[in-house]
Tab-separated table of N, CA, C and O in Angstrom:
chain	number	residue	atom	x	y	z
Z	1	UNK	N	-27.604	-19.758	1.354
Z	1	UNK	CA	-27.712	-18.432	0.777
Z	1	UNK	C	-26.743	-17.462	1.447
Z	1	UNK	O	-26.126	-16.650	0.789
Z	2	UNK	N	-26.649	-17.576	2.786
Z	2	UNK	CA	-25.759	-16.702	3.532
Z	2	UNK	C	-24.302	-16.935	3.121
Z	2	UNK	O	-23.532	-15.985	2.981
Z	3	UNK	N	-23.923	-18.197	2.937
Z	3	UNK	CA	-22.570	-18.529	2.526
Z	3	UNK	C	-22.272	-17.979	1.131
Z	3	UNK	O	-21.181	-17.455	0.884
Z	4	UNK	N	-23.237	-18.050	0.248
Z	4	UNK	CA	-23.064	-17.516	-1.105
Z	4	UNK	C	-22.860	-15.999	-1.061
Z	4	UNK	O	-22.011	-15.460	-1.777
Z	5	UNK	N	-23.616	-15.321	-0.210
Z	5	UNK	CA	-23.482	-13.867	-0.083
Z	5	UNK	C	-22.096	-13.504	0.451
Z	5	UNK	O	-21.466	-12.579	-0.037
Z	6	UNK	N	-21.613	-14.242	1.440
Z	6	UNK	CA	-20.284	-13.974	1.984
Z	6	UNK	C	-19.202	-14.221	0.938
Z	6	UNK	O	-18.220	-13.488	0.860
Z	7	UNK	N	-19.380	-15.269	0.136
Z	7	UNK	CA	-18.427	-15.548	-0.941
Z	7	UNK	C	-18.425	-14.401	-1.952
Z	7	UNK	O	-17.360	-13.991	-2.434
Z	8	UNK	N	-19.594	-13.875	-2.263
Z	8	UNK	CA	-19.693	-12.751	-3.192
Z	8	UNK	C	-18.996	-11.521	-2.620
Z	8	UNK	O	-18.241	-10.842	-3.309
Z	9	UNK	N	-19.196	-11.233	-1.335
Z	9	UNK	CA	-18.537	-10.087	-0.696
Z	9	UNK	C	-17.021	-10.294	-0.644
Z	9	UNK	O	-16.259	-9.348	-0.826
Z	10	UNK	N	-16.578	-11.514	-0.431
Z	10	UNK	CA	-15.142	-11.807	-0.429
Z	10	UNK	C	-14.549	-11.569	-1.813
Z	10	UNK	O	-13.458	-11.018	-1.950
Z	11	UNK	N	-15.276	-11.978	-2.835
Z	11	UNK	CA	-14.836	-11.723	-4.210
Z	11	UNK	C	-14.753	-10.222	-4.468
Z	11	UNK	O	-13.806	-9.745	-5.097
Z	12	UNK	N	-15.728	-9.459	-3.970
Z	12	UNK	CA	-15.705	-8.002	-4.140
Z	12	UNK	C	-14.486	-7.380	-3.461
Z	12	UNK	O	-13.889	-6.445	-3.994
Z	13	UNK	N	-14.108	-7.893	-2.291
Z	13	UNK	CA	-12.910	-7.398	-1.605
Z	13	UNK	C	-11.678	-7.666	-2.464
Z	13	UNK	O	-10.812	-6.801	-2.608
Z	14	UNK	N	-11.595	-8.852	-3.053
Z	14	UNK	CA	-10.460	-9.198	-3.907
Z	14	UNK	C	-10.389	-8.284	-5.128
Z	14	UNK	O	-9.314	-7.769	-5.469
Z	15	UNK	N	-11.515	-8.052	-5.784
Z	15	UNK	CA	-11.547	-7.165	-6.949
Z	15	UNK	C	-11.157	-5.741	-6.537
Z	15	UNK	O	-10.380	-5.068	-7.226
Z	16	UNK	N	-11.660	-5.286	-5.395
Z	16	UNK	CA	-11.323	-3.949	-4.887
Z	16	UNK	C	-9.822	-3.848	-4.640
Z	16	UNK	O	-9.181	-2.863	-5.014
Z	17	UNK	N	-9.230	-4.860	-4.016
Z	17	UNK	CA	-7.808	-4.838	-3.712
Z	17	UNK	C	-6.978	-4.784	-4.989
Z	17	UNK	O	-6.034	-3.995	-5.091
Z	18	UNK	N	-7.320	-5.600	-5.967
Z	18	UNK	CA	-6.577	-5.609	-7.230
Z	18	UNK	C	-6.695	-4.252	-7.925
Z	18	UNK	O	-5.707	-3.700	-8.421
Z	19	UNK	N	-7.903	-3.669	-7.934
Z	19	UNK	CA	-8.066	-2.355	-8.571
Z	19	UNK	C	-7.266	-1.285	-7.826
Z	19	UNK	O	-6.668	-0.411	-8.449
Z	20	UNK	N	-7.221	-1.351	-6.497
Z	20	UNK	CA	-6.429	-0.399	-5.724
Z	20	UNK	C	-4.937	-0.555	-6.026
Z	20	UNK	O	-4.221	0.448	-6.119
Z	21	UNK	N	-4.486	-1.783	-6.178
Z	21	UNK	CA	-3.082	-2.015	-6.502
Z	21	UNK	C	-2.723	-1.433	-7.867
Z	21	UNK	O	-1.699	-0.769	-8.018
Z	22	UNK	N	-3.564	-1.682	-8.850
Z	22	UNK	CA	-3.279	-1.202	-10.203
Z	22	UNK	C	-3.342	0.321	-10.261
Z	22	UNK	O	-2.384	0.980	-10.691
Z	23	UNK	N	-4.452	0.910	-9.827
Z	23	UNK	CA	-4.605	2.357	-9.937
Z	23	UNK	C	-3.677	3.104	-8.987
Z	23	UNK	O	-3.188	4.188	-9.319
Z	24	UNK	N	-3.404	2.531	-7.827
Z	24	UNK	CA	-2.459	3.165	-6.914
Z	24	UNK	C	-1.055	3.198	-7.484
Z	24	UNK	O	-0.334	4.189	-7.342
Z	25	UNK	N	-0.662	2.130	-8.137
Z	25	UNK	CA	0.663	2.083	-8.759
Z	25	UNK	C	0.771	3.074	-9.910
Z	25	UNK	O	1.778	3.782	-10.049
Z	26	UNK	N	-0.261	3.142	-10.736
Z	26	UNK	CA	-0.276	4.111	-11.837
Z	26	UNK	C	-0.224	5.532	-11.279
Z	26	UNK	O	0.527	6.380	-11.773
Z	27	UNK	N	-0.970	5.796	-10.233
Z	27	UNK	CA	-0.975	7.121	-9.614
Z	27	UNK	C	0.396	7.467	-9.036
Z	27	UNK	O	0.859	8.604	-9.165
Z	28	UNK	N	1.066	6.495	-8.421
Z	28	UNK	CA	2.403	6.734	-7.882
Z	28	UNK	C	3.389	7.126	-8.970
Z	28	UNK	O	4.176	8.061	-8.810
Z	29	UNK	N	3.361	6.408	-10.082
Z	29	UNK	CA	4.264	6.709	-11.185
Z	29	UNK	C	3.971	8.097	-11.740
Z	29	UNK	O	4.884	8.904	-11.953
Z	30	UNK	N	2.693	8.395	-11.951
Z	30	UNK	CA	2.321	9.712	-12.489
Z	30	UNK	C	2.735	10.831	-11.543
Z	30	UNK	O	3.272	11.860	-11.975
Z	31	UNK	N	2.512	10.648	-10.258
Z	31	UNK	CA	2.865	11.668	-9.271
Z	31	UNK	C	4.375	11.876	-9.215
Z	31	UNK	O	4.857	12.997	-9.114
Z	32	UNK	N	5.132	10.790	-9.316
Z	32	UNK	CA	6.587	10.879	-9.287
Z	32	UNK	C	7.104	11.623	-10.513
Z	32	UNK	O	8.020	12.452	-10.403
Z	33	UNK	N	6.518	11.352	-11.659
Z	33	UNK	CA	6.947	12.032	-12.881
Z	33	UNK	C	6.578	13.510	-12.872
Z	33	UNK	O	7.300	14.335	-13.433
Z	34	UNK	N	5.459	13.857	-12.229
Z	34	UNK	CA	5.028	15.257	-12.174
Z	34	UNK	C	5.887	16.074	-11.226
Z	34	UNK	O	6.467	17.079	-11.595
Z	35	UNK	N	5.923	15.687	-9.968
Z	35	UNK	CA	6.585	16.552	-9.001
Z	35	UNK	C	7.510	15.807	-8.046
Z	35	UNK	O	8.403	16.399	-7.484
Z	36	UNK	N	7.248	14.546	-7.824
Z	36	UNK	CA	8.073	13.785	-6.913
Z	36	UNK	C	7.647	13.877	-5.460
Z	36	UNK	O	8.138	13.143	-4.627
Z	37	UNK	N	6.744	14.782	-5.124
Z	37	UNK	CA	6.303	14.937	-3.737
Z	37	UNK	C	4.789	14.763	-3.652
Z	37	UNK	O	4.062	15.156	-4.545
Z	38	UNK	N	4.356	14.210	-2.560
Z	38	UNK	CA	2.922	14.038	-2.334
Z	38	UNK	C	2.644	14.330	-0.866
Z	38	UNK	O	3.477	14.059	-0.001
Z	39	UNK	N	1.479	14.902	-0.589
Z	39	UNK	CA	1.143	15.135	0.822
Z	39	UNK	C	0.978	13.803	1.547
Z	39	UNK	O	0.556	12.811	0.966
Z	40	UNK	N	1.358	13.786	2.803
Z	40	UNK	CA	1.179	12.573	3.591
Z	40	UNK	C	0.758	12.957	5.001
Z	40	UNK	O	0.966	14.089	5.434
Z	41	UNK	N	0.152	12.005	5.685
Z	41	UNK	CA	-0.302	12.252	7.048
Z	41	UNK	C	-0.477	10.936	7.774
Z	41	UNK	O	-0.530	9.875	7.153
Z	42	UNK	N	-0.554	11.031	9.071
Z	42	UNK	CA	-0.862	9.876	9.901
Z	42	UNK	C	-2.236	10.110	10.502
Z	42	UNK	O	-2.502	11.171	11.069
Z	43	UNK	N	-3.123	9.129	10.334
Z	43	UNK	CA	-4.487	9.244	10.856
Z	43	UNK	C	-4.748	8.150	11.883
Z	43	UNK	O	-4.183	7.066	11.809
Z	44	UNK	N	-5.577	8.481	12.840
Z	44	UNK	CA	-6.018	7.526	13.849
Z	44	UNK	C	-7.371	7.002	13.403
Z	44	UNK	O	-8.308	7.769	13.212
Z	45	UNK	N	-7.466	5.675	13.245
Z	45	UNK	CA	-8.673	5.062	12.700
Z	45	UNK	C	-9.308	4.120	13.720
Z	45	UNK	O	-8.884	2.976	13.856
Z	46	UNK	N	-10.335	4.572	14.455
Z	46	UNK	CA	-11.060	3.654	15.336
Z	46	UNK	C	-11.798	2.628	14.472
Z	46	UNK	O	-12.399	2.981	13.466
Z	47	UNK	N	-11.728	1.377	14.860
Z	47	UNK	CA	-12.292	0.312	14.037
Z	47	UNK	C	-13.675	-0.111	14.506
Z	47	UNK	O	-13.979	-0.105	15.687
Z	48	UNK	N	-14.479	-0.511	13.530
Z	48	UNK	CA	-15.735	-1.192	13.822
Z	48	UNK	C	-15.503	-2.696	13.891
Z	48	UNK	O	-16.318	-3.429	14.405
Z	49	UNK	N	-14.370	-3.137	13.349
Z	49	UNK	CA	-13.988	-4.544	13.401
Z	49	UNK	C	-13.767	-4.924	14.859
Z	49	UNK	O	-13.152	-4.187	15.613
Z	50	UNK	N	-14.277	-6.081	15.254
Z	50	UNK	CA	-14.205	-6.489	16.658
Z	50	UNK	C	-13.320	-7.709	16.888
Z	50	UNK	O	-12.635	-7.780	17.884
Z	51	UNK	N	-13.351	-8.660	15.970
Z	51	UNK	CA	-12.582	-9.885	16.189
Z	51	UNK	C	-11.141	-9.686	15.727
Z	51	UNK	O	-10.845	-8.801	14.923
Z	52	UNK	N	-10.257	-10.551	16.218
Z	52	UNK	CA	-8.856	-10.485	15.809
Z	52	UNK	C	-8.707	-10.701	14.313
Z	52	UNK	O	-7.879	-10.066	13.663
Z	53	UNK	N	-9.522	-11.586	13.762
Z	53	UNK	CA	-9.456	-11.867	12.321
Z	53	UNK	C	-9.841	-10.617	11.524
Z	53	UNK	O	-9.171	-10.268	10.545
Z	54	UNK	N	-10.896	-9.941	11.929
Z	54	UNK	CA	-11.325	-8.729	11.214
Z	54	UNK	C	-10.255	-7.640	11.300
Z	54	UNK	O	-9.935	-7.003	10.289
Z	55	UNK	N	-9.704	-7.425	12.483
Z	55	UNK	CA	-8.655	-6.411	12.646
Z	55	UNK	C	-7.441	-6.781	11.801
Z	55	UNK	O	-6.852	-5.931	11.124
Z	56	UNK	N	-7.077	-8.057	11.818
Z	56	UNK	CA	-5.943	-8.525	11.011
Z	56	UNK	C	-6.183	-8.272	9.524
Z	56	UNK	O	-5.300	-7.771	8.820
Z	57	UNK	N	-7.368	-8.637	9.032
Z	57	UNK	CA	-7.661	-8.453	7.607
Z	57	UNK	C	-7.643	-6.979	7.217
Z	57	UNK	O	-7.079	-6.612	6.185
Z	58	UNK	N	-8.252	-6.135	8.027
Z	58	UNK	CA	-8.275	-4.697	7.714
Z	58	UNK	C	-6.848	-4.152	7.666
Z	58	UNK	O	-6.453	-3.474	6.712
Z	59	UNK	N	-6.053	-4.451	8.688
Z	59	UNK	CA	-4.695	-3.901	8.730
Z	59	UNK	C	-3.815	-4.473	7.613
Z	59	UNK	O	-3.007	-3.754	7.030
Z	60	UNK	N	-3.992	-5.739	7.287
Z	60	UNK	CA	-3.208	-6.345	6.212
Z	60	UNK	C	-3.578	-5.747	4.859
Z	60	UNK	O	-2.695	-5.448	4.044
Z	61	UNK	N	-4.862	-5.562	4.607
Z	61	UNK	CA	-5.279	-4.997	3.320
Z	61	UNK	C	-4.891	-3.529	3.201
Z	61	UNK	O	-4.595	-3.056	2.104
Z	62	UNK	N	-4.865	-2.805	4.304
Z	62	UNK	CA	-4.374	-1.422	4.258
Z	62	UNK	C	-2.912	-1.427	3.838
Z	62	UNK	O	-2.483	-0.637	2.992
Z	63	UNK	N	-2.144	-2.326	4.421
Z	63	UNK	CA	-0.730	-2.413	4.071
Z	63	UNK	C	-0.479	-2.904	2.663
Z	63	UNK	O	0.552	-2.608	2.063
Z	64	UNK	N	-1.423	-3.667	2.106
Z	64	UNK	CA	-1.247	-4.213	0.754
Z	64	UNK	C	-1.549	-3.181	-0.327
Z	64	UNK	O	-1.096	-3.337	-1.463
Z	65	UNK	N	-2.302	-2.162	0.003
Z	65	UNK	CA	-2.629	-1.152	-1.005
Z	65	UNK	C	-1.521	-0.107	-1.065
Z	65	UNK	O	-0.904	0.212	-0.043
Z	66	UNK	N	-1.248	0.436	-2.244
Z	66	UNK	CA	-0.206	1.455	-2.361
Z	66	UNK	C	-0.563	2.703	-1.555
Z	66	UNK	O	-1.731	3.028	-1.365
Z	67	UNK	N	0.450	3.376	-1.090
Z	67	UNK	CA	0.326	4.675	-0.414
Z	67	UNK	C	-0.271	4.610	0.977
Z	67	UNK	O	-0.737	5.621	1.495
Z	68	UNK	N	-0.293	3.458	1.604
Z	68	UNK	CA	-0.782	3.405	2.984
Z	68	UNK	C	-0.177	2.211	3.707
Z	68	UNK	O	0.066	1.174	3.099
Z	69	UNK	N	0.088	2.392	4.988
Z	69	UNK	CA	0.516	1.272	5.803
Z	69	UNK	C	0.236	1.570	7.267
Z	69	UNK	O	0.171	2.726	7.678
Z	70	UNK	N	0.029	0.523	8.022
Z	70	UNK	CA	-0.281	0.640	9.445
Z	70	UNK	C	1.034	0.771	10.202
Z	70	UNK	O	1.925	-0.065	10.055
Z	71	UNK	N	1.142	1.827	11.001
Z	71	UNK	CA	2.370	2.027	11.773
Z	71	UNK	C	2.197	1.656	13.241
Z	71	UNK	O	3.166	1.568	13.975
Z	72	UNK	N	0.958	1.442	13.666
Z	72	UNK	CA	0.734	1.058	15.048
Z	72	UNK	C	-0.713	0.688	15.291
Z	72	UNK	O	-1.598	0.988	14.491
Z	73	UNK	N	-0.933	0.005	16.409
Z	73	UNK	CA	-2.284	-0.374	16.791
Z	73	UNK	C	-2.468	-0.108	18.277
Z	73	UNK	O	-1.510	-0.052	19.039
Z	74	UNK	N	-3.708	0.054	18.659
Z	74	UNK	CA	-4.084	0.127	20.070
Z	74	UNK	C	-5.243	-0.839	20.243
Z	74	UNK	O	-6.221	-0.783	19.499
Z	75	UNK	N	-5.120	-1.727	21.199
Z	75	UNK	CA	-6.152	-2.721	21.421
Z	75	UNK	C	-7.422	-2.102	21.963
Z	75	UNK	O	-7.426	-0.987	22.482
Z	76	UNK	N	-8.515	-2.825	21.827
Z	76	UNK	CA	-9.800	-2.380	22.382
Z	76	UNK	C	-9.684	-2.316	23.899
Z	76	UNK	O	-8.963	-3.104	24.518
Z	77	UNK	N	-10.382	-1.354	24.500
Z	77	UNK	CA	-10.360	-1.195	25.950
Z	77	UNK	C	-11.781	-1.177	26.494
Z	77	UNK	O	-12.332	-0.111	26.782
Z	78	UNK	N	-12.401	-2.356	26.606
Z	78	UNK	CA	-13.743	-2.389	27.179
Z	78	UNK	C	-13.681	-2.014	28.661
Z	78	UNK	O	-12.747	-2.372	29.364
Z	79	UNK	N	-14.656	-1.261	29.116
Z	79	UNK	CA	-14.715	-0.867	30.515
Z	79	UNK	C	-13.760	0.248	30.881
Z	79	UNK	O	-13.499	0.487	32.058
Z	80	UNK	N	-13.237	0.946	29.894
Z	80	UNK	CA	-12.335	2.064	30.145
Z	80	UNK	C	-13.079	3.177	30.880
Z	80	UNK	O	-14.286	3.341	30.712
Z	81	UNK	N	-12.384	3.973	31.696
Z	81	UNK	CA	-13.043	5.096	32.360
Z	81	UNK	C	-13.650	6.095	31.370
Z	81	UNK	O	-14.558	6.835	31.700
Z	82	UNK	N	-13.139	6.095	30.143
Z	82	UNK	CA	-13.659	6.995	29.106
Z	82	UNK	C	-14.714	6.316	28.250
Z	82	UNK	O	-15.049	6.799	27.177
Z	83	UNK	N	-15.237	5.191	28.704
Z	83	UNK	CA	-16.206	4.425	27.921
Z	83	UNK	C	-15.491	3.357	27.116
Z	83	UNK	O	-14.270	3.361	27.002
Z	84	UNK	N	-16.250	2.432	26.591
Z	84	UNK	CA	-15.654	1.376	25.779
Z	84	UNK	C	-14.978	1.999	24.564
Z	84	UNK	O	-15.585	2.772	23.824
Z	85	UNK	N	-13.709	1.661	24.367
Z	85	UNK	CA	-12.961	2.194	23.236
Z	85	UNK	C	-12.611	1.050	22.294
Z	85	UNK	O	-12.090	0.022	22.738
Z	86	UNK	N	-12.888	1.222	20.999
Z	86	UNK	CA	-12.612	0.147	20.041
Z	86	UNK	C	-11.115	0.053	19.739
Z	86	UNK	O	-10.338	0.955	20.068
Z	87	UNK	N	-10.738	-1.034	19.108
Z	87	UNK	CA	-9.368	-1.147	18.615
Z	87	UNK	C	-9.121	-0.015	17.627
Z	87	UNK	O	-10.037	0.450	16.939
Z	88	UNK	N	-7.890	0.458	17.586
Z	88	UNK	CA	-7.546	1.605	16.757
Z	88	UNK	C	-6.294	1.306	15.961
Z	88	UNK	O	-5.350	0.706	16.480
Z	89	UNK	N	-6.287	1.720	14.703
Z	89	UNK	CA	-5.097	1.630	13.866
Z	89	UNK	C	-4.554	3.036	13.638
Z	89	UNK	O	-5.321	3.996	13.515
Z	90	UNK	N	-3.248	3.149	13.581
Z	90	UNK	CA	-2.597	4.396	13.200
Z	90	UNK	C	-1.999	4.147	11.830
Z	90	UNK	O	-1.143	3.275	11.664
Z	91	UNK	N	-2.491	4.898	10.850
Z	91	UNK	CA	-2.181	4.604	9.446
Z	91	UNK	C	-1.482	5.797	8.807
Z	91	UNK	O	-1.947	6.947	8.925
Z	92	UNK	N	-0.369	5.523	8.136
Z	92	UNK	CA	0.325	6.546	7.354
Z	92	UNK	C	-0.224	6.466	5.932
Z	92	UNK	O	-0.184	5.405	5.306
Z	93	UNK	N	-0.758	7.572	5.436
Z	93	UNK	CA	-1.309	7.610	4.077
Z	93	UNK	C	-0.601	8.699	3.279
Z	93	UNK	O	-0.208	9.732	3.817
Z	94	UNK	N	-0.442	8.454	2.005
Z	94	UNK	CA	0.243	9.372	1.102
Z	94	UNK	C	-0.694	9.701	-0.051
Z	94	UNK	O	-1.440	8.850	-0.524
Z	95	UNK	N	-0.653	10.938	-0.495
Z	95	UNK	CA	-1.390	11.315	-1.691
Z	95	UNK	C	-2.833	11.710	-1.470
Z	95	UNK	O	-3.596	11.773	-2.427
Z	96	UNK	N	-3.216	11.974	-0.249
Z	96	UNK	CA	-4.567	12.459	0.020
Z	96	UNK	C	-4.467	13.894	0.525
Z	96	UNK	O	-3.498	14.273	1.173
Z	97	UNK	N	-5.467	14.677	0.202
Z	97	UNK	CA	-5.433	16.096	0.531
Z	97	UNK	C	-5.975	16.419	1.912
Z	97	UNK	O	-5.640	17.437	2.485
Z	98	UNK	N	-6.855	15.551	2.446
Z	98	UNK	CA	-7.466	15.877	3.738
Z	98	UNK	C	-7.642	14.617	4.581
Z	98	UNK	O	-7.670	13.497	4.061
Z	99	UNK	N	-7.781	14.841	5.873
Z	99	UNK	CA	-8.022	13.731	6.796
Z	99	UNK	C	-9.341	13.044	6.461
Z	99	UNK	O	-9.455	11.821	6.531
Z	100	UNK	N	-10.345	13.814	6.098
Z	100	UNK	CA	-11.660	13.260	5.778
Z	100	UNK	C	-11.579	12.316	4.583
Z	100	UNK	O	-12.205	11.252	4.574
Z	101	UNK	N	-10.825	12.697	3.571
Z	101	UNK	CA	-10.662	11.839	2.391
Z	101	UNK	C	-9.956	10.538	2.773
Z	101	UNK	O	-10.351	9.448	2.355
Z	102	UNK	N	-8.915	10.642	3.592
Z	102	UNK	CA	-8.188	9.453	4.038
Z	102	UNK	C	-9.094	8.535	4.840
Z	102	UNK	O	-9.120	7.316	4.619
Z	103	UNK	N	-9.847	9.092	5.771
Z	103	UNK	CA	-10.740	8.279	6.606
Z	103	UNK	C	-11.840	7.627	5.775
Z	103	UNK	O	-12.202	6.479	6.021
Z	104	UNK	N	-12.362	8.339	4.792
Z	104	UNK	CA	-13.406	7.766	3.930
Z	104	UNK	C	-12.868	6.551	3.175
Z	104	UNK	O	-13.541	5.516	3.091
Z	105	UNK	N	-11.655	6.666	2.642
Z	105	UNK	CA	-11.055	5.546	1.916
Z	105	UNK	C	-10.802	4.359	2.843
Z	105	UNK	O	-11.072	3.212	2.487
Z	106	UNK	N	-10.278	4.635	4.032
Z	106	UNK	CA	-9.982	3.562	4.984
Z	106	UNK	C	-11.253	2.878	5.477
Z	106	UNK	O	-11.315	1.649	5.583
Z	107	UNK	N	-12.285	3.662	5.770
Z	107	UNK	CA	-13.534	3.063	6.242
Z	107	UNK	C	-14.245	2.291	5.129
Z	107	UNK	O	-14.930	1.305	5.403
Z	108	UNK	N	-14.072	2.719	3.884
Z	108	UNK	CA	-14.627	1.964	2.766
Z	108	UNK	C	-14.014	0.564	2.725
Z	108	UNK	O	-14.730	-0.433	2.568
Z	109	UNK	N	-12.707	0.482	2.903
Z	109	UNK	CA	-12.044	-0.817	2.938
Z	109	UNK	C	-12.540	-1.646	4.119
Z	109	UNK	O	-12.827	-2.839	3.974
Z	110	UNK	N	-12.685	-1.018	5.285
Z	110	UNK	CA	-13.157	-1.747	6.459
Z	110	UNK	C	-14.568	-2.295	6.248
Z	110	UNK	O	-14.855	-3.441	6.595
Z	111	UNK	N	-15.444	-1.508	5.662
Z	111	UNK	CA	-16.815	-1.963	5.406
Z	111	UNK	C	-16.807	-3.172	4.475
Z	111	UNK	O	-17.546	-4.132	4.678
Z	112	UNK	N	-15.957	-3.143	3.472
Z	112	UNK	CA	-15.867	-4.281	2.543
Z	112	UNK	C	-15.416	-5.545	3.277
Z	112	UNK	O	-15.936	-6.638	3.035
Z	113	UNK	N	-14.453	-5.400	4.170
Z	113	UNK	CA	-13.982	-6.556	4.940
Z	113	UNK	C	-15.085	-7.064	5.865
Z	113	UNK	O	-15.305	-8.273	5.967
Z	114	UNK	N	-15.781	-6.158	6.536
Z	114	UNK	CA	-16.852	-6.582	7.443
Z	114	UNK	C	-17.985	-7.275	6.698
Z	114	UNK	O	-18.583	-8.214	7.202
Z	115	UNK	N	-18.272	-6.816	5.481
Z	115	UNK	CA	-19.278	-7.508	4.670
Z	115	UNK	C	-18.854	-8.932	4.372
Z	115	UNK	O	-19.660	-9.852	4.415
Z	116	UNK	N	-17.561	-9.095	4.065
Z	116	UNK	CA	-17.069	-10.434	3.729
Z	116	UNK	C	-17.021	-11.350	4.953
Z	116	UNK	O	-17.293	-12.539	4.838
Z	117	UNK	N	-16.706	-10.800	6.124
Z	117	UNK	CA	-16.575	-11.646	7.310
Z	117	UNK	C	-17.892	-11.865	8.042
Z	117	UNK	O	-18.125	-12.926	8.598
Z	118	UNK	N	-18.757	-10.854	8.041
Z	118	UNK	CA	-20.005	-10.946	8.776
Z	118	UNK	C	-21.236	-11.115	7.899
Z	118	UNK	O	-22.307	-11.435	8.389
Z	119	UNK	N	-21.086	-10.803	6.629
Z	119	UNK	CA	-22.237	-10.861	5.733
Z	119	UNK	C	-23.137	-9.650	5.853
Z	119	UNK	O	-24.282	-9.679	5.429
Z	120	UNK	N	-22.604	-8.559	6.425
Z	120	UNK	CA	-23.387	-7.334	6.617
Z	120	UNK	C	-23.456	-6.578	5.309
Z	120	UNK	O	-22.482	-6.495	4.577
Z	121	UNK	N	-24.594	-5.992	5.043
Z	121	UNK	CA	-24.714	-5.194	3.809
Z	121	UNK	C	-24.195	-3.834	4.006
Z	121	UNK	O	-24.267	-2.998	4.594
């Protein structure tokens, strides 16, 4: 049952990625035809992903979706003087109006990946 649930979550990640590719591409074309400029920013995204595979999947899927790519990473720092710090991605995003909107979209993708890898709801 657990394996079936993980397969279902993996399928959901695939459907999400394809929909992001299609709608992101359509949005890019529309934005280019309208004005040619879009707001962009770089956000720091602390990850809930812990394993190398989870971090790899999150960063790869961010790069696969239109209007976003990972420009840098910082490894987890357990036992840091500032407390345990998770792995962090630095992501360049285009076409979002606020940091909160960008973070919500990025964390939504991360949750989908964690569901597929861990089976978490």
